Amino acid sequence: MSLDIAAKKTLLRKIPHGLFICGVAEGEVVNGFTASWVTQGSFNPPLVVVSVRSDATSHHMIQRTGCFSLNVMEVGQEELVAKFFRPQDGVGGRLAQVPYRLGTLGLPLLEDCLGGLECQVVGHVASGDHTVFVGEVKAAVLHRQGEALTLAHTSWTYGG
Ligand SMILES: Cc1cc2nc3c(=O)[nH]c(=O)nc-3n(C[C@H](O)[C@H](O)[C@H](O)COP(=O)(O)O)c2cc1C
């Protein structure tokens, strides 16, 4: 049986996705990137799943440090989110343009977003061009209520 590539692409692109800024920190170096392949994985303990390109700078930082943050973005923040998938001037260049602080686990939490989670990696699957990291939520900060930005609010695609 051969895979119907067009059907696979159309159907995978129908999976609903949010839009997040994933933050990483290693020593003095911080970085952030736009991530949409994110979902909850367990209630207790609270687990989240994020899939990260194996060639991304942040991928290697997550592998080495075993932690990451997820900043939940709001409808209307497309411009900010776009900054975080475009090429940057050196590692951390995107974060240098926005106010953030380091949270309990020392991970970047953006000030202008709905809130952020800090997670410790408890498992991963490295197969294919992304690595699926499972993180346990260790800290959460809610800045404000609002409607979360999703891929469907934008003209962007990531998937298929
Ligand atoms: C809409 C959109 C969603 C994205 N979602 C992801 C994602 O879930 N995982 C991922 O690894 N990269 C994702 N990316 C790509 C990263 O944001 C991009 O590769 C980034 O440059 C990686 O940064 P880094 O190399 O500094 O870590 C997405 C890009 C776009 C445009």
PDB file of C-alpha atoms and ligand atoms in Angstrom:
ATOM      1  CA  MET A   1       0.000   0.000   0.000  1.00  0.00           C
ATOM      2  CA  SER A   2       1.487   3.354  -0.951  1.00  0.00           C
ATOM      3  CA  LEU A   3       0.916   6.571   0.948  1.00  0.00           C
ATOM      4  CA  ASP A   4      -1.340   9.112  -0.758  1.00  0.00           C
ATOM      5  CA  ILE A   5       0.959  12.125  -0.267  1.00  0.00           C
ATOM      6  CA  ALA A   6      -1.655  14.746  -1.164  1.00  0.00           C
ATOM      7  CA  ALA A   7      -4.264  13.255   1.181  1.00  0.00           C
ATOM      8  CA  LYS A   8      -1.675  12.964   3.979  1.00  0.00           C
ATOM      9  CA  LYS A   9      -0.708  16.632   3.552  1.00  0.00           C
ATOM     10  CA  THR A  10      -4.300  17.897   3.430  1.00  0.00           C
ATOM     11  CA  LEU A  11      -5.339  15.885   6.481  1.00  0.00           C
ATOM     12  CA  LEU A  12      -2.284  16.713   8.598  1.00  0.00           C
ATOM     13  CA  ARG A  13      -2.837  20.402   7.896  1.00  0.00           C
ATOM     14  CA  LYS A  14      -6.327  20.062   9.366  1.00  0.00           C
ATOM     15  CA  ILE A  15      -4.934  19.288  12.832  1.00  0.00           C
ATOM     16  CA  PRO A  16      -5.658  22.430  14.892  1.00  0.00           C
ATOM     17  CA  HIS A  17      -2.559  24.128  16.291  1.00  0.00           C
ATOM     18  CA  GLY A  18      -1.902  26.959  18.685  1.00  0.00           C
ATOM     19  CA  LEU A  19       1.000  29.386  18.392  1.00  0.00           C
ATOM     20  CA  PHE A  20       3.579  29.642  21.135  1.00  0.00           C
ATOM     21  CA  ILE A  21       6.994  31.108  21.750  1.00  0.00           C
ATOM     22  CA  CYS A  22       9.176  28.336  23.099  1.00  0.00           C
ATOM     23  CA  GLY A  23      12.003  29.647  25.291  1.00  0.00           C
ATOM     24  CA  VAL A  24      15.301  28.002  26.172  1.00  0.00           C
ATOM     25  CA  ALA A  25      18.246  28.980  28.346  1.00  0.00           C
ATOM     26  CA  GLU A  26      21.736  27.586  28.782  1.00  0.00           C
ATOM     27  CA  GLY A  27      24.047  29.486  31.093  1.00  0.00           C
ATOM     28  CA  GLU A  28      23.925  33.110  29.982  1.00  0.00           C
ATOM     29  CA  VAL A  29      22.516  32.215  26.548  1.00  0.00           C
ATOM     30  CA  VAL A  30      18.766  32.503  25.954  1.00  0.00           C
ATOM     31  CA  ASN A  31      16.791  31.794  22.818  1.00  0.00           C
ATOM     32  CA  GLY A  32      13.202  31.667  21.634  1.00  0.00           C
ATOM     33  CA  PHE A  33      11.363  30.393  18.587  1.00  0.00           C
ATOM     34  CA  THR A  34       7.818  30.051  17.290  1.00  0.00           C
ATOM     35  CA  ALA A  35       6.318  26.614  17.906  1.00  0.00           C
ATOM     36  CA  SER A  36       2.936  25.327  16.793  1.00  0.00           C
ATOM     37  CA  TRP A  37       3.379  21.574  17.290  1.00  0.00           C
ATOM     38  CA  VAL A  38       2.375  21.697  20.942  1.00  0.00           C
ATOM     39  CA  THR A  39      -0.275  19.832  22.922  1.00  0.00           C
ATOM     40  CA  GLN A  40      -1.124  18.688  26.445  1.00  0.00           C
ATOM     41  CA  GLY A  41      -0.095  15.088  27.189  1.00  0.00           C
ATOM     42  CA  SER A  42      -1.311  14.305  30.712  1.00  0.00           C
ATOM     43  CA  PHE A  43      -3.368  15.850  33.539  1.00  0.00           C
ATOM     44  CA  ASN A  44      -1.403  14.320  36.395  1.00  0.00           C
ATOM     45  CA  PRO A  45       1.433  14.970  36.299  1.00  0.00           C
ATOM     46  CA  PRO A  46       0.764  17.902  33.966  1.00  0.00           C
ATOM     47  CA  LEU A  47       2.626  17.068  30.767  1.00  0.00           C
ATOM     48  CA  VAL A  48       2.984  18.972  27.512  1.00  0.00           C
ATOM     49  CA  VAL A  49       4.399  17.766  24.226  1.00  0.00           C
ATOM     50  CA  VAL A  50       6.416  19.948  21.862  1.00  0.00           C
ATOM     51  CA  SER A  51       8.025  18.863  18.618  1.00  0.00           C
ATOM     52  CA  VAL A  52      11.246  20.674  17.715  1.00  0.00           C
ATOM     53  CA  ARG A  53      13.215  20.684  14.438  1.00  0.00           C
ATOM     54  CA  SER A  54      16.347  18.661  14.932  1.00  0.00           C
ATOM     55  CA  ASP A  55      18.431  21.337  13.177  1.00  0.00           C
ATOM     56  CA  ALA A  56      17.126  24.218  15.321  1.00  0.00           C
ATOM     57  CA  THR A  57      19.511  25.966  17.708  1.00  0.00           C
ATOM     58  CA  SER A  58      16.913  25.565  20.449  1.00  0.00           C
ATOM     59  CA  HIS A  59      16.741  21.801  19.869  1.00  0.00           C
ATOM     60  CA  HIS A  60      20.328  21.349  20.960  1.00  0.00           C
ATOM     61  CA  MET A  61      19.775  23.656  23.930  1.00  0.00           C
ATOM     62  CA  ILE A  62      16.730  21.641  25.081  1.00  0.00           C
ATOM     63  CA  GLN A  63      18.707  18.406  24.687  1.00  0.00           C
ATOM     64  CA  ARG A  64      21.560  19.755  26.800  1.00  0.00           C
ATOM     65  CA  THR A  65      19.524  21.522  29.501  1.00  0.00           C
ATOM     66  CA  GLY A  66      16.392  19.335  29.686  1.00  0.00           C
ATOM     67  CA  CYS A  67      13.984  22.235  29.969  1.00  0.00           C
ATOM     68  CA  PHE A  68      11.946  24.733  27.948  1.00  0.00           C
ATOM     69  CA  SER A  69       9.242  27.355  28.423  1.00  0.00           C
ATOM     70  CA  LEU A  70       6.050  27.847  26.422  1.00  0.00           C
ATOM     71  CA  ASN A  71       4.647  31.361  26.133  1.00  0.00           C
ATOM     72  CA  VAL A  72       0.963  31.407  25.145  1.00  0.00           C
ATOM     73  CA  MET A  73       0.333  34.155  22.624  1.00  0.00           C
ATOM     74  CA  GLU A  74      -2.828  36.215  22.117  1.00  0.00           C
ATOM     75  CA  VAL A  75      -4.877  36.991  19.013  1.00  0.00           C
ATOM     76  CA  GLY A  76      -3.379  40.152  17.493  1.00  0.00           C
ATOM     77  CA  GLN A  77       0.236  39.231  18.308  1.00  0.00           C
ATOM     78  CA  GLU A  78       1.044  37.846  14.848  1.00  0.00           C
ATOM     79  CA  GLU A  79       3.780  40.443  14.254  1.00  0.00           C
ATOM     80  CA  LEU A  80       5.570  39.466  17.454  1.00  0.00           C
ATOM     81  CA  VAL A  81       5.196  35.763  16.720  1.00  0.00           C
ATOM     82  CA  ALA A  82       6.600  36.279  13.195  1.00  0.00           C
ATOM     83  CA  LYS A  83       9.787  37.767  14.699  1.00  0.00           C
ATOM     84  CA  PHE A  84      10.356  34.415  16.372  1.00  0.00           C
ATOM     85  CA  PHE A  85      10.456  32.288  13.242  1.00  0.00           C
ATOM     86  CA  ARG A  86      12.511  34.668  11.094  1.00  0.00           C
ATOM     87  CA  PRO A  87      16.316  34.441  10.983  1.00  0.00           C
ATOM     88  CA  GLN A  88      17.966  36.376  13.809  1.00  0.00           C
ATOM     89  CA  ASP A  89      21.221  38.186  14.441  1.00  0.00           C
ATOM     90  CA  GLY A  90      22.878  35.544  16.567  1.00  0.00           C
ATOM     91  CA  VAL A  91      21.371  33.278  19.207  1.00  0.00           C
ATOM     92  CA  GLY A  92      19.035  35.285  21.438  1.00  0.00           C
ATOM     93  CA  GLY A  93      18.658  38.089  18.897  1.00  0.00           C
ATOM     94  CA  ARG A  94      14.883  37.748  18.799  1.00  0.00           C
ATOM     95  CA  LEU A  95      14.538  37.925  22.580  1.00  0.00           C
ATOM     96  CA  ALA A  96      16.695  41.053  22.654  1.00  0.00           C
ATOM     97  CA  GLN A  97      13.787  42.842  20.914  1.00  0.00           C
ATOM     98  CA  VAL A  98      11.061  42.032  23.477  1.00  0.00           C
ATOM     99  CA  PRO A  99      10.655  42.415  27.233  1.00  0.00           C
ATOM    100  CA  TYR A 100      10.992  39.132  29.113  1.00  0.00           C
ATOM    101  CA  ARG A 101      12.160  37.852  32.460  1.00  0.00           C
ATOM    102  CA  LEU A 102      13.624  34.577  33.595  1.00  0.00           C
ATOM    103  CA  GLY A 103      11.194  32.348  35.493  1.00  0.00           C
ATOM    104  CA  THR A 104      11.601  29.881  38.353  1.00  0.00           C
ATOM    105  CA  LEU A 105      13.557  27.440  36.175  1.00  0.00           C
ATOM    106  CA  GLY A 106      15.552  30.279  34.597  1.00  0.00           C
ATOM    107  CA  LEU A 107      13.624  30.112  31.329  1.00  0.00           C
ATOM    108  CA  PRO A 108      12.494  33.122  29.246  1.00  0.00           C
ATOM    109  CA  LEU A 109       8.930  34.253  29.984  1.00  0.00           C
ATOM    110  CA  LEU A 110       7.664  37.031  27.701  1.00  0.00           C
ATOM    111  CA  GLU A 111       5.944  39.878  29.487  1.00  0.00           C
ATOM    112  CA  ASP A 112       3.509  40.583  26.644  1.00  0.00           C
ATOM    113  CA  CYS A 113       1.539  37.347  26.256  1.00  0.00           C
ATOM    114  CA  LEU A 114      -1.301  35.505  28.022  1.00  0.00           C
ATOM    115  CA  GLY A 115       1.148  33.632  30.240  1.00  0.00           C
ATOM    116  CA  GLY A 116       3.931  31.096  30.295  1.00  0.00           C
ATOM    117  CA  LEU A 117       4.758  27.569  31.416  1.00  0.00           C
ATOM    118  CA  GLU A 118       8.157  26.264  32.471  1.00  0.00           C
ATOM    119  CA  CYS A 119       8.744  22.580  31.809  1.00  0.00           C
ATOM    120  CA  GLN A 120      11.289  19.907  32.580  1.00  0.00           C
ATOM    121  CA  VAL A 121      11.858  17.250  29.923  1.00  0.00           C
ATOM    122  CA  VAL A 122      10.790  13.789  31.113  1.00  0.00           C
ATOM    123  CA  GLY A 123      11.096  11.972  27.789  1.00  0.00           C
ATOM    124  CA  HIS A 124      11.671  12.376  24.086  1.00  0.00           C
ATOM    125  CA  VAL A 125      11.310  10.605  20.745  1.00  0.00           C
ATOM    126  CA  ALA A 126      14.035  11.457  18.235  1.00  0.00           C
ATOM    127  CA  SER A 127      12.825  10.094  14.926  1.00  0.00           C
ATOM    128  CA  GLY A 128      12.550  11.994  11.665  1.00  0.00           C
ATOM    129  CA  ASP A 129      13.280  15.686  11.209  1.00  0.00           C
ATOM    130  CA  HIS A 130      11.768  16.797  14.559  1.00  0.00           C
ATOM    131  CA  THR A 131      12.251  15.535  18.101  1.00  0.00           C
ATOM    132  CA  VAL A 132       9.158  15.173  20.238  1.00  0.00           C
ATOM    133  CA  PHE A 133       9.938  16.389  23.760  1.00  0.00           C
ATOM    134  CA  VAL A 134       7.596  15.598  26.644  1.00  0.00           C
ATOM    135  CA  GLY A 135       7.836  18.174  29.414  1.00  0.00           C
ATOM    136  CA  GLU A 136       6.400  18.218  32.918  1.00  0.00           C
ATOM    137  CA  VAL A 137       4.954  21.622  33.791  1.00  0.00           C
ATOM    138  CA  LYS A 138       6.820  22.845  36.881  1.00  0.00           C
ATOM    139  CA  ALA A 139       5.750  26.505  36.949  1.00  0.00           C
ATOM    140  CA  ALA A 140       2.974  28.560  35.378  1.00  0.00           C
ATOM    141  CA  VAL A 141       2.317  32.293  35.309  1.00  0.00           C
ATOM    142  CA  LEU A 142      -0.916  33.838  34.027  1.00  0.00           C
ATOM    143  CA  HIS A 143      -0.537  37.451  32.892  1.00  0.00           C
ATOM    144  CA  ARG A 144      -4.055  38.068  31.614  1.00  0.00           C
ATOM    145  CA  GLN A 145      -7.153  36.410  30.183  1.00  0.00           C
ATOM    146  CA  GLY A 146      -7.705  36.507  26.427  1.00  0.00           C
ATOM    147  CA  GLU A 147      -8.168  34.470  23.270  1.00  0.00           C
ATOM    148  CA  ALA A 148      -5.098  32.402  22.410  1.00  0.00           C
ATOM    149  CA  LEU A 149      -3.578  32.883  18.960  1.00  0.00           C
ATOM    150  CA  THR A 150      -3.824  29.816  16.733  1.00  0.00           C
ATOM    151  CA  LEU A 151      -2.455  28.944  13.311  1.00  0.00           C
ATOM    152  CA  ALA A 152      -6.018  29.281  11.967  1.00  0.00           C
ATOM    153  CA  HIS A 153      -5.955  33.019  12.818  1.00  0.00           C
ATOM    154  CA  THR A 154      -3.040  33.459  10.401  1.00  0.00           C
ATOM    155  CA  SER A 155      -2.191  32.704   6.778  1.00  0.00           C
ATOM    156  CA  TRP A 156       0.817  30.618   7.857  1.00  0.00           C
ATOM    157  CA  THR A 157       1.154  26.866   7.479  1.00  0.00           C
ATOM    158  CA  TYR A 158       3.412  24.511   9.401  1.00  0.00           C
ATOM    159  CA  GLY A 159       2.530  20.892   8.820  1.00  0.00           C
ATOM    160  CA  GLY A 160       1.644  18.398   6.159  1.00  0.00           C
TER     161      GLY A 160
HETATM  162  C1  LIG B   1       3.853  29.006  11.786  1.00  0.00           C
HETATM  163  C2  LIG B   1       5.134  28.346  12.200  1.00  0.00           C
HETATM  164  C3  LIG B   1       5.114  27.353  13.157  1.00  0.00           C
HETATM  165  C4  LIG B   1       6.296  26.722  13.543  1.00  0.00           C
HETATM  166  N1  LIG B   1       6.236  25.697  14.463  1.00  0.00           N
HETATM  167  C5  LIG B   1       7.383  25.038  14.781  1.00  0.00           C
HETATM  168  C6  LIG B   1       7.359  23.944  15.688  1.00  0.00           C
HETATM  169  O1  LIG B   1       6.321  23.542  16.207  1.00  0.00           O
HETATM  170  N2  LIG B   1       8.538  23.339  15.969  1.00  0.00           N
HETATM  171  C7  LIG B   1       9.720  23.746  15.426  1.00  0.00           C
HETATM  172  O2  LIG B   1      10.758  23.170  15.731  1.00  0.00           O
HETATM  173  N3  LIG B   1       9.773  24.786  14.571  1.00  0.00           N
HETATM  174  C8  LIG B   1       8.639  25.440  14.249  1.00  0.00           C
HETATM  175  N4  LIG B   1       8.685  26.487  13.387  1.00  0.00           N
HETATM  176  C9  LIG B   1       9.995  26.890  12.838  1.00  0.00           C
HETATM  177  C10 LIG B   1      10.859  27.623  13.856  1.00  0.00           C
HETATM  178  O3  LIG B   1      10.173  28.727  14.419  1.00  0.00           O
HETATM  179  C11 LIG B   1      12.150  28.099  13.147  1.00  0.00           C
HETATM  180  O4  LIG B   1      12.791  26.971  12.592  1.00  0.00           O
HETATM  181  C12 LIG B   1      13.096  28.825  14.071  1.00  0.00           C
HETATM  182  O5  LIG B   1      14.011  29.535  13.238  1.00  0.00           O
HETATM  183  C13 LIG B   1      13.911  27.951  14.998  1.00  0.00           C
HETATM  184  O6  LIG B   1      14.731  28.813  15.782  1.00  0.00           O
HETATM  185  P1  LIG B   1      16.148  28.418  16.393  1.00  0.00           P
HETATM  186  O7  LIG B   1      16.967  27.760  15.292  1.00  0.00           O
HETATM  187  O8  LIG B   1      16.728  29.741  16.836  1.00  0.00           O
HETATM  188  O9  LIG B   1      15.922  27.494  17.546  1.00  0.00           O
HETATM  189  C14 LIG B   1       7.523  27.105  12.973  1.00  0.00           C
HETATM  190  C15 LIG B   1       7.542  28.122  11.997  1.00  0.00           C
HETATM  191  C16 LIG B   1       6.364  28.716  11.610  1.00  0.00           C
HETATM  192  C17 LIG B   1       6.400  29.765  10.523  1.00  0.00           C
END
